[in-house]
Short mmCIF file of C-alpha atoms and ligand atoms in Angstrom, two decimals:
data_model
loop_
_atom_site.label_atom_id
_atom_site.label_comp_id
_atom_site.label_asym_id
_atom_site.label_seq_id
_atom_site.Cartn_x
_atom_site.Cartn_y
_atom_site.Cartn_z
CA MET M 1 32.35 11.21 -33.34
CA LYS M 2 35.69 11.06 -34.86
CA CYS M 3 36.65 9.21 -38.44
CA ILE M 4 39.80 9.10 -40.76
CA PHE M 5 39.16 10.91 -44.58
CA ASN M 6 42.66 10.43 -46.86
CA GLY M 7 44.86 9.66 -43.99
CA GLU M 8 43.91 12.08 -41.52
CA ILE M 9 41.54 11.93 -38.08
CA VAL M 10 39.27 14.48 -39.01
CA ASP M 11 35.35 15.01 -37.43
CA ALA M 12 32.68 13.33 -38.84
CA SER M 13 30.66 16.27 -39.24
CA GLN M 14 33.42 17.92 -40.94
CA VAL M 15 33.97 15.35 -44.43
CA ALA M 16 32.01 15.61 -47.54
CA LEU M 17 32.86 13.84 -50.50
CA PRO M 18 33.14 14.86 -53.98
CA ILE M 19 29.88 14.86 -55.80
CA ASN M 20 31.46 13.70 -59.18
CA ASP M 21 33.01 10.71 -57.41
CA LEU M 22 32.38 7.75 -58.82
CA ALA M 23 31.18 5.91 -55.86
CA VAL M 24 28.21 8.15 -56.31
CA LEU M 25 27.54 8.47 -59.90
CA ARG M 26 27.88 4.94 -60.63
CA GLY M 27 28.56 2.58 -57.04
CA TYR M 28 32.31 1.55 -57.85
CA GLY M 29 33.90 1.40 -54.44
CA ILE M 30 34.93 -1.65 -52.40
CA PHE M 31 35.13 -1.51 -48.51
CA ASP M 32 35.55 -3.74 -45.06
CA PHE M 33 34.38 -4.21 -41.73
CA PHE M 34 35.22 -5.50 -38.58
CA ARG M 35 33.92 -5.09 -35.41
CA LEU M 36 35.45 -3.84 -31.82
CA SER M 37 34.81 -6.63 -29.14
CA ASP M 38 35.66 -5.66 -25.42
CA GLY M 39 37.54 -2.65 -27.15
CA VAL M 40 39.71 -4.92 -29.10
CA PRO M 41 39.74 -4.92 -32.91
CA LEU M 42 38.60 -8.58 -34.03
CA PHE M 43 40.93 -10.30 -36.43
CA VAL M 44 42.00 -6.76 -37.99
CA ASP M 45 44.86 -7.53 -39.90
CA ASP M 46 42.50 -10.44 -41.73
CA HIS M 47 40.15 -7.16 -42.39
CA LEU M 48 42.84 -4.65 -43.71
CA LYS M 49 44.26 -7.85 -46.18
CA ARG M 50 40.95 -8.76 -47.57
CA PHE M 51 40.62 -4.63 -47.90
CA TYR M 52 44.05 -4.12 -49.76
CA ASN M 53 43.00 -7.10 -51.86
CA SER M 54 39.91 -5.76 -53.05
CA ALA M 55 41.18 -2.47 -53.68
CA GLN M 56 43.92 -4.14 -55.73
CA VAL M 57 41.03 -6.37 -57.93
CA ALA M 58 38.88 -3.94 -58.45
CA ARG M 59 41.80 -1.56 -59.48
CA LEU M 60 41.63 1.24 -57.22
CA PRO M 61 45.03 2.78 -55.30
CA ILE M 62 45.00 3.22 -51.42
CA SER M 63 47.31 6.15 -51.15
CA ILE M 64 48.64 4.86 -47.53
CA SER M 65 50.45 1.70 -46.71
CA GLN M 66 48.60 -1.75 -44.45
CA THR M 67 50.60 -0.59 -41.32
CA GLU M 68 49.90 3.38 -41.91
CA LEU M 69 46.23 2.31 -41.93
CA LYS M 70 46.19 0.36 -39.27
CA SER M 71 47.83 2.30 -37.30
CA LEU M 72 45.91 5.26 -37.76
CA ILE M 73 42.50 3.02 -37.44
CA PHE M 74 44.37 2.39 -33.91
CA ASP M 75 44.65 6.44 -32.50
CA LEU M 76 40.60 6.69 -33.98
CA ILE M 77 39.76 4.11 -31.76
CA LEU M 78 41.40 5.30 -29.07
CA GLU M 79 39.89 8.80 -30.31
CA ASN M 80 36.41 7.80 -29.99
CA GLN M 81 36.35 5.53 -27.08
CA MET M 82 33.25 3.09 -28.50
CA PRO M 83 34.78 -0.64 -27.19
CA LEU M 84 31.70 -2.46 -28.59
CA SER M 85 31.38 -0.56 -32.91
CA GLY M 86 32.00 -1.91 -36.05
CA ILE M 87 35.18 -0.20 -38.04
CA ARG M 88 33.56 0.74 -41.84
CA MET M 89 36.67 0.80 -44.50
CA VAL M 90 35.41 2.39 -47.94
CA LEU M 91 37.48 2.91 -50.99
CA THR M 92 35.50 4.76 -52.95
CA GLY M 93 35.93 5.22 -57.84
CA GLY M 94 37.48 8.80 -56.90
CA THR M 95 37.24 11.63 -58.84
CA GLY M 96 39.23 13.63 -61.56
CA ALA M 97 38.88 10.89 -64.31
CA GLY M 98 35.14 11.68 -66.06
CA ALA M 99 31.78 10.32 -64.88
CA TYR M 100 32.92 7.04 -65.84
CA ALA M 101 36.74 5.99 -65.39
CA ILE M 102 38.82 5.22 -61.85
CA GLY M 103 39.59 8.35 -60.34
CA ILE M 104 41.74 9.19 -57.47
CA PRO M 105 40.49 7.08 -54.74
CA ASN M 106 38.62 8.64 -51.47
CA LEU M 107 39.81 6.55 -48.52
CA ILE M 108 37.08 6.57 -45.43
CA VAL M 109 37.20 5.36 -42.28
CA THR M 110 34.25 5.52 -40.03
CA GLN M 111 32.74 4.12 -36.34
CA GLU M 112 29.37 3.46 -35.66
CA SER M 113 27.35 0.83 -32.94
CA ILE M 114 26.56 -2.44 -33.92
CA LYS M 115 23.26 -4.39 -33.53
CA PHE M 116 24.00 -9.11 -32.97
CA PRO M 117 20.49 -10.98 -33.82
CA SER M 118 18.79 -11.91 -30.71
CA GLU M 119 19.61 -14.63 -28.07
CA GLU M 120 16.15 -16.12 -29.40
CA MET M 121 17.70 -16.01 -32.68
CA TYR M 122 20.70 -17.70 -31.79
CA GLN M 123 18.88 -20.30 -30.29
CA GLN M 124 16.23 -21.04 -32.65
CA GLY M 125 17.64 -19.88 -35.90
CA VAL M 126 16.34 -17.77 -38.68
CA LYS M 127 14.74 -17.80 -41.85
CA LEU M 128 15.57 -17.88 -44.94
CA ILE M 129 14.21 -16.86 -48.80
CA THR M 130 15.70 -17.81 -52.00
CA HIS M 131 16.87 -15.36 -54.99
CA GLU M 132 18.68 -16.16 -57.98
CA TYR M 133 21.53 -13.93 -58.37
CA LEU M 134 25.51 -14.08 -58.25
CA ARG M 135 26.88 -10.76 -56.97
CA ASP M 136 29.62 -8.76 -59.25
CA ILE M 137 32.87 -9.82 -58.44
CA PRO M 138 32.45 -11.96 -55.95
CA GLU M 139 35.72 -12.43 -54.35
CA VAL M 140 35.55 -8.39 -54.02
CA LYS M 141 33.94 -6.70 -51.05
CA THR M 142 32.06 -3.94 -53.46
CA ILE M 143 30.01 -1.21 -51.48
CA ASN M 144 27.50 -2.28 -54.42
CA TYR M 145 24.28 -4.37 -52.21
CA MET M 146 21.73 -2.92 -54.50
CA THR M 147 20.11 -6.46 -55.10
CA GLY M 148 19.85 -7.35 -51.50
CA ILE M 149 18.29 -3.34 -50.44
CA TRP M 150 15.99 -3.76 -53.31
CA LEU M 151 15.01 -7.16 -51.39
CA GLN M 152 14.36 -6.08 -48.18
CA GLN M 153 10.88 -5.82 -48.55
CA LYS M 154 9.91 -9.09 -50.03
CA ILE M 155 12.25 -10.48 -47.31
CA ASP M 156 9.99 -8.70 -44.91
CA ASP M 157 7.36 -9.77 -46.44
CA ALA M 158 8.67 -13.21 -46.37
CA GLY M 159 8.73 -12.91 -42.31
CA ALA M 160 12.36 -13.84 -43.45
CA PHE M 161 16.35 -12.28 -41.99
CA ASP M 162 17.51 -12.47 -45.33
CA VAL M 163 18.36 -13.56 -48.74
CA ILE M 164 20.23 -16.82 -49.78
CA TYR M 165 21.78 -16.38 -53.35
CA HIS M 166 21.78 -18.90 -55.69
CA HIS M 167 23.02 -19.14 -59.58
CA LYS M 168 23.00 -21.25 -61.94
CA GLY M 169 21.85 -24.10 -59.98
CA LEU M 170 24.52 -23.86 -57.19
CA VAL M 171 23.97 -21.92 -53.37
CA HIS M 172 26.61 -18.82 -53.02
CA GLU M 173 26.38 -16.81 -50.28
CA LEU M 174 23.49 -14.59 -48.51
CA THR M 175 23.40 -10.89 -48.97
CA ARG M 176 26.04 -10.48 -45.40
CA SER M 177 27.10 -14.06 -44.39
CA ASN M 178 28.38 -17.11 -45.80
CA VAL M 179 26.11 -20.46 -45.82
CA PHE M 180 27.50 -24.13 -44.04
CA VAL M 181 25.35 -26.97 -44.55
CA VAL M 182 25.51 -30.30 -42.24
CA ASN M 183 24.38 -33.46 -44.55
CA ALA M 184 23.30 -36.63 -43.77
CA ASP M 185 27.12 -37.98 -43.34
CA HIS M 186 27.62 -35.32 -41.09
CA GLN M 187 29.88 -33.67 -43.56
CA ILE M 188 29.86 -29.80 -43.33
CA ILE M 189 30.14 -28.49 -46.66
CA THR M 190 31.01 -24.92 -47.75
CA PRO M 191 30.39 -23.33 -51.28
CA LYS M 192 34.52 -21.81 -51.94
CA ASP M 193 33.98 -20.20 -55.38
CA HIS M 194 32.09 -17.43 -56.49
CA VAL M 195 31.54 -15.88 -53.06
CA LEU M 196 33.26 -13.16 -50.84
CA LEU M 197 35.35 -15.62 -48.36
CA GLY M 198 34.46 -14.26 -45.21
CA VAL M 199 36.74 -13.45 -41.95
CA THR M 200 34.52 -15.45 -39.48
CA ARG M 201 34.52 -18.32 -42.23
CA GLY M 202 37.93 -18.96 -42.74
CA HIS M 203 38.39 -18.81 -38.95
CA LEU M 204 35.53 -21.35 -37.79
CA LEU M 205 36.58 -23.76 -40.71
CA LYS M 206 39.73 -23.94 -39.33
CA ALA M 207 38.39 -25.04 -35.62
CA LEU M 208 35.50 -27.36 -37.38
CA ALA M 209 38.12 -29.49 -39.45
CA ASN M 210 39.80 -30.52 -36.42
CA GLN M 211 36.45 -32.04 -35.43
CA PHE M 212 34.29 -32.74 -38.20
CA GLU M 213 34.90 -33.34 -42.11
CA VAL M 214 34.44 -29.93 -43.35
CA ILE M 215 34.80 -29.47 -47.22
CA GLU M 216 35.32 -26.07 -49.49
CA LYS M 217 33.21 -27.46 -52.77
CA GLU M 218 30.37 -26.30 -54.68
CA LEU M 219 26.63 -26.81 -53.56
CA PRO M 220 24.08 -27.56 -55.55
CA ILE M 221 20.61 -26.30 -54.51
CA GLU M 222 18.88 -29.50 -54.37
CA HIS M 223 21.40 -30.13 -51.61
CA LEU M 224 20.21 -27.82 -49.46
CA ARG M 225 16.69 -29.16 -49.38
CA ILE M 226 18.18 -32.61 -47.80
CA ALA M 227 20.16 -30.41 -45.13
CA LYS M 228 20.07 -31.75 -41.89
CA GLU M 229 21.53 -28.40 -40.62
CA ILE M 230 22.50 -25.27 -41.76
CA PHE M 231 24.06 -22.01 -40.17
CA ILE M 232 25.62 -18.86 -41.62
CA THR M 233 28.70 -16.62 -40.30
CA GLY M 234 29.73 -13.24 -40.76
CA THR M 235 31.36 -10.21 -38.28
CA THR M 236 27.43 -9.16 -37.18
CA LYS M 237 26.31 -12.12 -37.25
CA LYS M 238 28.78 -15.12 -35.37
CA VAL M 239 27.45 -18.76 -36.36
CA LEU M 240 23.45 -18.05 -37.00
CA PRO M 241 21.46 -21.17 -37.20
CA ILE M 242 19.11 -21.32 -39.68
CA SER M 243 15.76 -22.72 -39.52
CA GLN M 244 13.84 -22.06 -42.06
CA ILE M 245 14.57 -21.54 -46.27
CA ASP M 246 11.73 -20.67 -47.98
CA ASP M 247 9.76 -24.40 -47.22
CA VAL M 248 11.85 -26.37 -46.14
CA ALA M 249 12.39 -26.39 -42.10
CA TYR M 250 15.62 -26.96 -40.37
CA GLU M 251 16.44 -28.36 -36.86
CA ILE M 252 19.02 -26.60 -34.75
CA GLY M 253 21.48 -29.56 -34.09
CA GLU M 254 24.48 -30.58 -32.08
CA VAL M 255 26.89 -29.44 -35.03
CA THR M 256 25.50 -25.70 -34.91
CA GLN M 257 25.64 -25.62 -31.42
CA LYS M 258 29.29 -27.06 -31.95
CA ALA M 259 30.03 -24.31 -34.13
CA GLN M 260 29.01 -21.42 -31.82
CA ALA M 261 30.81 -22.66 -28.84
CA LEU M 262 33.79 -23.04 -31.06
CA PHE M 263 33.49 -19.15 -32.31
CA LYS M 264 33.01 -18.02 -28.94
CA ASP M 265 36.30 -20.08 -27.87
CA ILE M 266 37.97 -18.00 -30.88
CA GLU M 267 36.81 -14.88 -29.92
CA GLN M 268 37.83 -14.69 -26.58
CA GLN M 269 41.32 -16.37 -26.98
CA TYR M 270 41.50 -13.75 -29.82
CA ILE M 271 40.45 -11.03 -27.16
CA GLY M 272 43.11 -12.49 -24.67
CA SER M 273 45.81 -12.72 -26.61
CA HIS M 274 45.60 -8.96 -28.10
C1 LIG X 301 28.83 -10.82 -49.60
C2 LIG X 301 29.56 -11.58 -47.86
N1 LIG X 301 29.49 -12.70 -47.55
C3 LIG X 301 30.06 -12.62 -46.74
C4 LIG X 301 30.50 -12.01 -45.79
C5 LIG X 301 31.03 -12.44 -44.35
O1 LIG X 301 32.13 -11.80 -44.21
P1 LIG X 301 33.23 -11.41 -42.52
O2 LIG X 301 32.86 -12.65 -41.84
O3 LIG X 301 34.33 -11.42 -43.03
O4 LIG X 301 32.29 -10.51 -42.20
C6 LIG X 301 29.62 -10.60 -46.06
C7 LIG X 301 30.44 -9.48 -44.98
O5 LIG X 301 29.74 -8.44 -45.04
C8 LIG X 301 29.60 -10.02 -47.18
O6 LIG X 301 29.56 -9.17 -47.51
#
């Protein structure tokens, strides 16, 4: 398996990250992740844009331009030949400035296999539990998933799929997905502040807005209890229905099914034109 390390395509087994990299010492770094669908890098420009934006907000310089990185990634895809896989771009806090300061970042791009939820999950939905937490610099895709990974045992014990985060009475997002709620007035609500603006979320929002009233606004936690339908979105989730949050059950309704169909169309159209 090949990967990209600081601008060069090399054998993944040959790459070693310095042990004094700020990512290792302090968990400081950013990343982004997209998938190949039928060999096509899905929404690659959106992910590159978010990656460079995360880097800028996190004050991490990237040694190559977005165009150069994209071209290198396309070369990597040709080398590895994995038509159904994920591409992970990671930018570390770097080395050279001590153990508590941003140094010269290392840029790593790897390709890996991916797994989607089962067909049964897409049809019958999945369970979530709630947890009070706000991600650090939520608009940035940081490598810090400490709370989510720490909670995995609790999630498993509850027979749940994932955890949904709320903070000071407002629901934000899941560990690795965005949330959409359908209320009694058939409006679709999705939080927009203090969340990572998902690429899946963005594409789906545009398509949903042609057929429904879609509102990006604050989502009080009490509104979860009275929601009619809830679904989540993400690169490796696509559009996944929610059947239960803590002890409240939800139907998998028409809006969720429509959102699933719309996203399928968006993906097919993208593949067809790239
Ligand atoms: C915190 C967080 N929110 C939302 C998402 C969904 O974003 P996307 O649709 O771009 O995969 C992710 C993706 O991993 C994430 O880490």
